[in-house]
Amino acid sequence: MHRDDTIPAGFCQCGCGQRPRNRKAAYVRGHRPWRQISPDDYTVDGDTGCWNWQRSLNANGYGRISRTTGSRLAHRVAYEQFVAPVPEGMVLDHLCGNPRCVNPEHLEAVTRAVNSQRGRHAKLTPEDVAEIRSLFATMTSVAIARRFNVDRSTIHEIKTGRSWR
Ligand SMILES: [Zn+2]
Ligand SMILES: [Zn+2]
């Protein structure tokens, strides 16, 4: 686990500048980073340059990283690791169209509007919707809405099955 030595003890080691409520904790709750992606996790396709994820995939073919508190999409973790945090309200578009690919150069952070204009996905991708459905058991609609940067009514529609069938 990466811990930056320049962050003084007593402050959250993610660099946010906050202090964990539990003084012995290294991170504010929810700030502990997900594990880093290593070259063991993917193989490089010599033709396309895609980094094909070799660990578990979700039902829609996207790579995933799991731990006890949930799972994250591998390409999002890769983008955050090699490029930058995905800006608030932006989604990652696979320019190569290969959901298994975690090559950050094949990912572009775009607004949801641009993403749907490109026609590759609806506002939420099918894998987003599947992930959201799996989160209802353990997370509130508000927390899920925040995680996916959509409003609560969208989450509610998924929950009640009014759309996204
Ligand atoms: Zn933090
Ligand atoms: Zn690719």
mmCIF file of N, CA, C and O and ligand atoms in Angstrom, residues 50 96 98 101 106, ligand 2:
data_model
loop_
_atom_site.group_PDB
_atom_site.id
_atom_site.type_symbol
_atom_site.label_atom_id
_atom_site.label_comp_id
_atom_site.label_asym_id
_atom_site.label_seq_id
_atom_site.Cartn_x
_atom_site.Cartn_y
_atom_site.Cartn_z
ATOM 1 N N CYS A 50 -4.223 -2.884 -26.208
ATOM 2 C CA CYS A 50 -5.102 -3.016 -25.050
ATOM 3 C C CYS A 50 -4.400 -3.788 -23.937
ATOM 4 O O CYS A 50 -3.659 -4.730 -24.202
ATOM 5 N N CYS A 96 -11.216 2.357 -27.133
ATOM 6 C CA CYS A 96 -10.979 1.133 -27.902
ATOM 7 C C CYS A 96 -12.226 0.247 -27.954
ATOM 8 O O CYS A 96 -12.246 -0.737 -28.695
ATOM 9 N N ASN A 98 -13.193 -1.841 -25.860
ATOM 10 C CA ASN A 98 -12.919 -3.153 -25.256
ATOM 11 C C ASN A 98 -13.085 -3.044 -23.737
ATOM 12 O O ASN A 98 -12.222 -2.502 -23.061
ATOM 13 N N CYS A 101 -10.278 -3.801 -21.245
ATOM 14 C CA CYS A 101 -9.023 -3.053 -21.340
ATOM 15 C C CYS A 101 -8.867 -2.073 -20.170
ATOM 16 O O CYS A 101 -9.796 -1.350 -19.827
ATOM 17 N N HIS A 106 -6.195 4.357 -23.375
ATOM 18 C CA HIS A 106 -7.402 4.036 -24.130
ATOM 19 C C HIS A 106 -8.659 4.549 -23.442
ATOM 20 O O HIS A 106 -9.764 4.259 -23.877
HETATM 21 ZN ZN ZN B 2 -7.876 -0.777 -25.113
#
